[in-house]
Coordinates of C-alpha atoms and ligand atoms in Angstrom, one line a residue:
X26 CA -17.9 -7.4 26.6
X27 CA -14.5 -8.0 25.0
X28 CA -11.7 -6.5 26.4
X29 CA -10.3 -3.5 24.1
X30 CA -6.5 -4.5 22.6
X31 CA -4.8 -1.5 21.6
X32 CA -2.4 -1.4 18.7
X33 CA 0.4 -0.8 21.2
X34 CA -0.7 -3.3 23.5
X35 CA -1.1 -5.9 20.4
X36 CA 2.5 -5.1 18.6
X37 CA 4.3 -5.3 21.9
X38 CA 2.6 -8.5 22.8
X39 CA 3.6 -9.6 19.1
X40 CA 7.1 -8.7 19.7
X41 CA 7.4 -11.5 22.2
X42 CA 6.9 -13.9 19.3
X43 CA 10.4 -12.7 17.7
X44 CA 12.9 -14.0 20.1
X45 CA 15.7 -11.4 19.0
X46 CA 13.3 -8.5 18.7
X47 CA 15.3 -5.2 19.9
X48 CA 11.9 -3.3 20.1
X49 CA 12.6 -1.5 17.1
X50 CA 10.2 -2.9 14.8
X51 CA 7.8 -2.6 17.4
X52 CA 8.6 1.4 17.9
X53 CA 8.5 1.9 14.1
X54 CA 4.6 0.5 14.1
X55 CA 4.0 2.8 16.8
X56 CA 5.5 5.8 15.3
X57 CA 3.5 5.0 12.3
X58 CA 0.3 5.0 14.2
X59 CA 0.9 8.2 15.9
X60 CA 1.5 9.8 12.4
X61 CA -1.6 8.2 11.2
X62 CA -3.6 9.7 14.0
X63 CA -2.4 13.1 13.3
X64 CA -3.0 12.6 9.5
X65 CA -6.4 11.7 10.1
X66 CA -7.2 14.6 12.3
X67 CA -6.0 16.9 9.3
X68 CA -7.9 14.7 6.6
X69 CA -11.1 15.0 8.9
X70 CA -11.0 18.8 9.2
X71 CA -9.7 19.0 5.4
X72 CA -12.9 20.8 4.3
X73 CA -12.8 23.4 7.6
X74 CA -9.5 24.8 7.1
X75 CA -7.5 26.1 3.9
X76 CA -5.8 22.8 3.5
X77 CA -7.7 21.9 0.3
X78 CA -6.3 22.4 -3.1
X79 CA -3.1 22.4 -5.1
X80 CA 0.3 23.0 -3.7
X81 CA 2.4 24.8 -6.1
X82 CA 4.2 21.7 -7.7
X83 CA 4.2 18.4 -8.8
X84 CA 5.7 15.3 -7.6
X85 CA 8.6 13.3 -8.6
X86 CA 6.1 11.1 -10.8
X87 CA 4.8 14.4 -12.3
X88 CA 1.6 14.1 -10.7
X89 CA -0.2 17.2 -9.3
X90 CA 0.6 17.5 -5.3
X91 CA -2.2 18.5 -3.1
X92 CA -1.7 20.2 0.0
X93 CA -2.6 17.8 2.4
X94 CA 0.0 15.0 0.7
X95 CA 2.6 17.3 1.9
X96 CA 1.2 17.7 5.3
X97 CA 0.9 13.7 5.8
X98 CA 4.9 13.5 4.4
X99 CA 5.6 15.9 6.9
X100 CA 4.3 14.5 9.6
X101 CA 5.5 11.0 8.7
X102 CA 8.8 12.2 8.3
X103 CA 8.7 13.9 11.8
X104 CA 7.4 11.1 13.4
X105 CA 9.8 8.7 12.3
X106 CA 12.6 11.3 12.6
X107 CA 12.1 12.0 15.9
X108 CA 12.3 8.7 17.4
X109 CA 15.2 7.2 15.5
X110 CA 13.7 3.7 15.1
X111 CA 14.8 3.8 11.3
X112 CA 18.1 4.8 9.7
X113 CA 16.3 5.9 6.5
X114 CA 13.1 6.7 4.8
X115 CA 12.0 7.0 1.4
X116 CA 8.8 8.8 0.2
X117 CA 6.4 8.7 -2.8
X118 CA 6.5 12.5 -2.3
X119 CA 10.3 13.1 -2.1
X120 CA 12.5 12.6 -4.9
X121 CA 15.4 10.9 -3.2
X122 CA 15.7 8.7 -0.1
X123 CA 16.5 10.4 3.3
X124 CA 19.2 8.9 5.8
X125 CA 18.2 9.7 9.5
X126 CA 21.0 10.1 11.9
X127 CA 20.9 8.1 15.0
X128 CA 19.2 9.7 17.9
X129 CA 20.6 8.2 20.8
X130 CA 24.0 7.3 19.1
X131 CA 22.5 3.8 18.5
X132 CA 22.0 3.2 14.7
X133 CA 18.7 1.3 13.5
X134 CA 18.4 -1.6 11.2
X135 CA 15.3 -0.9 9.4
X136 CA 14.5 1.6 6.7
X137 CA 10.3 2.7 5.9
X138 CA 8.9 3.2 2.7
X139 CA 5.6 5.2 2.3
X140 CA 2.9 7.0 0.4
X141 CA 1.7 9.5 2.7
X142 CA -1.7 10.0 0.9
X143 CA -2.7 7.5 -1.7
X144 CA -5.7 8.8 -3.7
X145 CA -5.2 12.1 -3.3
X146 CA -7.5 13.3 -6.1
X147 CA -10.2 12.2 -3.5
X148 CA -9.5 14.6 -1.0
X149 CA -11.3 17.6 -2.3
X150 CA -14.4 15.2 -2.7
X151 CA -14.4 13.9 0.7
X152 CA -13.7 10.3 -0.6
X153 CA -11.7 7.9 1.0
X154 CA -8.1 8.3 0.9
X155 CA -5.0 6.0 2.8
X156 CA -1.4 5.7 3.9
X157 CA 0.7 3.0 2.5
X158 CA 3.8 1.9 4.5
X159 CA 6.3 -0.9 4.1
X160 CA 9.5 -1.7 6.5
X161 CA 12.5 -3.2 5.5
X162 CA 15.9 -4.6 7.0
X163 CA 18.9 -2.5 5.8
X164 CA 21.5 -4.2 3.4
X165 CA 24.2 -1.9 4.2
X166 CA 26.3 -1.9 7.2
X167 CA 24.6 -0.3 10.3
X168 CA 28.0 1.7 10.7
X169 CA 27.1 4.3 8.4
X170 CA 24.2 5.9 6.8
X171 CA 21.2 4.2 4.6
X172 CA 21.9 3.2 1.1
X173 CA 19.7 2.6 -2.1
X174 CA 20.3 -0.8 -1.9
X175 CA 18.4 -0.7 1.4
X176 CA 15.8 0.9 -0.6
X177 CA 15.5 -1.5 -3.9
X178 CA 14.8 -4.5 -2.3
X179 CA 12.1 -7.3 -3.2
X180 CA 8.8 -7.2 -1.5
X181 CA 9.9 -10.8 -0.2
X182 CA 12.3 -9.2 2.0
X183 CA 9.5 -7.0 3.7
X184 CA 9.7 -7.3 7.1
X185 CA 6.1 -5.6 7.8
X186 CA 3.7 -3.8 5.5
X187 CA 0.2 -2.1 6.1
X188 CA -1.8 0.8 5.5
X189 CA -4.3 3.5 7.0
X190 CA -7.5 3.9 5.3
X191 CA -9.5 7.5 6.3
X192 CA -13.0 6.3 5.5
X193 CA -16.2 6.7 7.3
X194 CA -13.8 5.1 10.1
X195 CA -10.1 5.0 10.2
X196 CA -8.5 1.7 10.2
X197 CA -4.8 0.5 10.4
X198 CA -4.1 -3.1 8.7
X199 CA -0.8 -4.0 8.9
X200 CA 1.4 -7.6 8.9
X201 CA 4.7 -8.7 9.8
X202 CA 4.8 -11.6 8.2
X203 CA 2.4 -13.5 10.5
X204 CA -1.1 -12.9 9.6
X205 CA -3.1 -9.5 8.9
X206 CA -4.8 -7.9 11.7
X207 CA -6.7 -4.6 11.4
X208 CA -7.2 -1.9 14.3
X209 CA -10.2 0.8 13.9
X210 CA -9.7 4.3 15.5
X211 CA -11.7 5.1 18.4
X212 CA -11.7 8.8 18.1
X213 CA -13.2 9.0 21.9
X214 CA -10.2 7.4 23.2
X215 CA -7.7 8.3 20.4
X216 CA -6.5 5.0 20.0
X217 CA -6.5 2.2 17.4
X218 CA -8.3 -0.9 18.9
X219 CA -8.0 -4.4 17.7
X220 CA -11.4 -5.0 15.1
X221 CA -10.5 -7.5 12.8
X222 CA -8.1 -10.5 13.7
X223 CA -6.4 -12.7 11.2
X224 CA -8.1 -11.5 8.0
X225 CA -8.6 -14.1 5.1
X226 CA -9.4 -12.8 2.0
X227 CA -12.6 -14.7 0.3
X228 CA -11.0 -17.0 -2.5
X229 CA -13.4 -15.0 -4.9
X230 CA -15.7 -12.3 -4.8
X231 CA -18.1 -10.3 -6.6
X232 CA -16.1 -7.3 -7.4
X233 CA -13.8 -6.2 -10.1
X234 CA -12.0 -2.8 -9.6
X235 CA -10.5 -1.1 -12.8
X236 CA -10.6 2.2 -14.2
X237 CA -12.8 1.3 -17.1
X238 CA -12.5 4.6 -18.7
X239 CA -9.2 3.3 -19.9
X240 CA -10.7 0.5 -21.5
X241 CA -9.8 1.5 -25.2
X242 CA -6.4 2.0 -24.2
X243 CA -5.8 -1.8 -22.9
X244 CA -4.5 -4.6 -24.7
X245 CA -6.6 -6.8 -26.4
X246 CA -6.4 -9.3 -24.0
X247 CA -6.9 -7.1 -21.1
X248 CA -10.0 -5.7 -22.7
X249 CA -11.3 -9.5 -23.3
X250 CA -10.9 -9.9 -19.3
X251 CA -12.6 -7.3 -18.4
X252 CA -15.8 -8.3 -20.9
X253 CA -15.4 -11.3 -19.0
X254 CA -15.5 -10.0 -15.5
X255 CA -18.6 -8.1 -17.1
X256 CA -20.4 -11.1 -18.3
X257 CA -19.5 -12.9 -15.2
X258 CA -22.0 -10.3 -13.7
X259 CA -19.3 -8.9 -11.4
X260 CA -19.9 -5.5 -10.0
X261 CA -17.5 -2.6 -10.9
X262 CA -16.5 -0.7 -8.1
X263 CA -13.6 1.8 -8.6
X264 CA -12.7 4.4 -6.1
X265 CA -9.5 5.8 -7.4
X266 CA -7.7 5.2 -4.3
X267 CA -5.7 1.9 -4.4
X268 CA -5.7 1.7 -0.6
X269 CA -9.7 1.7 -0.6
X270 CA -10.1 -0.5 -3.6
X271 CA -8.0 -3.0 -2.0
X272 CA -9.5 -2.8 1.4
X273 CA -12.9 -3.3 0.1
X274 CA -11.5 -6.8 -1.9
X275 CA -9.5 -7.9 1.0
X276 CA -12.5 -7.8 3.0
X277 CA -15.2 -9.2 0.7
X278 CA -13.2 -10.4 -2.5
X279 CA -12.7 -9.4 -5.6
X280 CA -9.8 -8.2 -7.8
X281 CA -8.2 -4.8 -8.4
X282 CA -6.2 -4.6 -12.1
X283 CA -4.2 -1.4 -13.1
X284 CA -3.2 -2.5 -16.7
X285 CA -0.5 -0.5 -18.9
X286 CA -1.8 2.1 -21.0
X287 CA -0.5 4.4 -23.5
X288 CA 0.2 7.2 -21.0
X289 CA 1.5 4.4 -18.1
X290 CA 3.2 2.1 -20.5
X291 CA 4.9 0.4 -17.2
X292 CA 1.9 0.8 -15.3
X293 CA 1.1 3.8 -13.0
X294 CA 1.1 2.6 -9.4
X295 CA 5.0 2.6 -7.7
X296 CA 6.5 -0.6 -6.8
X297 CA 8.3 0.3 -3.7
X298 CA 5.6 2.4 -2.3
X299 CA 2.4 0.8 -3.3
X300 CA 2.2 -2.4 -4.9
X301 CA 4.7 -4.1 -2.8
X302 CA 3.2 -3.2 0.7
X303 CA -0.1 -3.9 -0.5
X304 CA 0.9 -6.9 -2.0
X305 CA 2.4 -8.5 1.3
X306 CA -0.7 -7.5 3.1
X307 CA -3.0 -9.4 0.3
X308 CA -0.6 -12.4 0.2
X309 CA -0.4 -12.8 4.0
X310 CA -4.5 -12.8 3.6
X311 CA -4.2 -15.6 1.1
X312 CA -4.4 -13.8 -2.0
X313 CA -2.1 -13.2 -4.8
X314 CA -0.7 -10.3 -6.7
X315 CA 1.2 -10.5 -10.3
X316 CA 2.0 -7.8 -12.7
X317 CA 1.8 -7.7 -16.4
X318 CA 4.1 -10.2 -17.5
X319 CA 1.9 -12.5 -15.0
X320 CA 4.9 -12.7 -12.4
X321 CA 4.3 -12.2 -8.5
X322 CA 4.7 -8.6 -7.9
X323 CA 7.0 -9.6 -4.5
X324 CA 9.7 -11.2 -6.6
X325 CA 10.3 -8.3 -8.6
X326 CA 13.4 -6.2 -7.8
X327 CA 13.2 -2.9 -8.2
X328 CA 16.0 -1.0 -10.0
X329 CA 14.7 2.6 -9.1
X330 CA 12.6 4.3 -6.4
X331 CA 10.0 5.4 -8.2
X332 CA 9.8 2.3 -10.6
X333 CA 6.1 1.8 -11.7
X334 CA 4.5 -1.5 -12.4
X335 CA 1.0 -3.1 -13.7
X336 CA -0.7 -4.9 -11.2
X337 CA -3.4 -7.7 -10.9
X338 CA -4.3 -8.2 -7.2
X339 CA -6.8 -9.8 -4.9
X340 CA -8.9 -12.9 -4.4
X341 CA -6.3 -16.0 -5.1
X342 CA -8.9 -18.0 -7.6
X343 CA -10.1 -14.9 -9.1
X344 CA -5.9 -13.8 -10.0
X345 CA -5.3 -17.5 -11.3
X346 CA -8.3 -17.2 -13.5
X347 CA -7.2 -13.8 -14.8
X348 CA -4.0 -15.3 -15.1
X349 CA -5.1 -18.4 -17.0
X350 CA -7.1 -16.1 -19.6
X351 CA -4.9 -14.0 -20.5
X352 CA -2.4 -16.8 -21.0
X353 CA -5.0 -18.6 -23.1
X354 CA -6.0 -15.7 -24.9
X355 CA -2.3 -14.9 -25.9
X356 CA -1.8 -18.1 -27.3
X357 CA -4.8 -18.1 -29.5
X358 CA -4.0 -14.7 -30.6
X359 CA -0.1 -15.7 -31.6
X360 CA -1.0 -18.9 -33.1
Ligands
AHM15 P1 -1.3 8.6 -5.9 O1 -0.4 8.2 -5.2 O2 -0.9 9.9 -6.5 O3 -2.5 9.4 -5.2 O4 -1.9 7.7 -7.5 C1 -2.4 6.8 -7.2 C2 -3.6 6.1 -7.1 C3 -4.3 5.2 -6.4 O5 -4.5 5.1 -5.5 C4 -5.0 4.6 -7.8 O6 -5.7 3.4 -7.6 C5 -4.9 5.1 -9.0 O7 -3.7 6.4 -8.6 C6 -6.0 5.8 -9.8 O8 -5.4 6.0 -10.9 P2 -6.6 6.8 -12.4 O9 -7.0 7.7 -12.0 O10 -5.5 6.5 -13.5 O11 -7.1 5.3 -12.6
MG16 MG1 -0.1 6.5 -4.3

């Protein structure tokens, strides 16, 4: 039988791969793992306790916030704040970033961005949700509090990123720029255990994921591409939780699209909290991610914390094909 490798053991071993690592990044990943276990416990019993339903407010981006989102947000903030392994955090649920004062007098060089509970419309109906996170090295001086510039970095500057999927089992998937590994929570011992080493996304797959209900609101070239997916006999799978949809594609191949619509002319998904961390994971697994202008997502410099973007992400050959398809169709229709 293979020996069990826990998340803690794995990240400590990997720390040795970075000659100047001080242990802060290792500590941060562990904090995120702890918060994920706490959130997982609440997600699992959400039907039993009074955490279901809408809280009385809307989040910064105007969406309805559900109570479990607030809980997950609080737990992540608590875990990251108490350890002092980062100097600031920015959450999709908060309007502004939060500087974190040094805990033991020593200031940290990292900031963390996260979407505490992605796909929250799924909570009430017992369908998968997830947590998305990204870690950047700060740009501002370590002598003072973190600044906005620390959070508005390109995705190419990410030091680590990942997600937790609260599904039929709970998985933590992360990359520190050296491949992608997945850890499955073993509830009997309360540990995330290495379950999938060096994940490689298939070059193409049998699925496309898009909110087909918005079909008539998409631009004509996007409608043509979606027709093409259907003509190719691809199966449509759309969970409405980006983490879950991307997770399927990471393992089985396929393409996920969230194009512009009339309601979301810039796209719906947030660059800092959703697009960048998931694009980093997918690229590290050999996939690709581009925006509606066919530019690489990770090269985009966000101008504000809650900036949204269009996105096409997934298997490399399928993203390339979609790009060529849109380029060809656009040039034909403007000729
Ligand atoms: P959330 O962070 O408020 O949950 O919103 C993000 C979610 C994604 O997980 C998902 O892909 C998308 O919104 C679904 O949006 P839509 O219902 O418009 O298709
Ligand atoms: Mg989200």
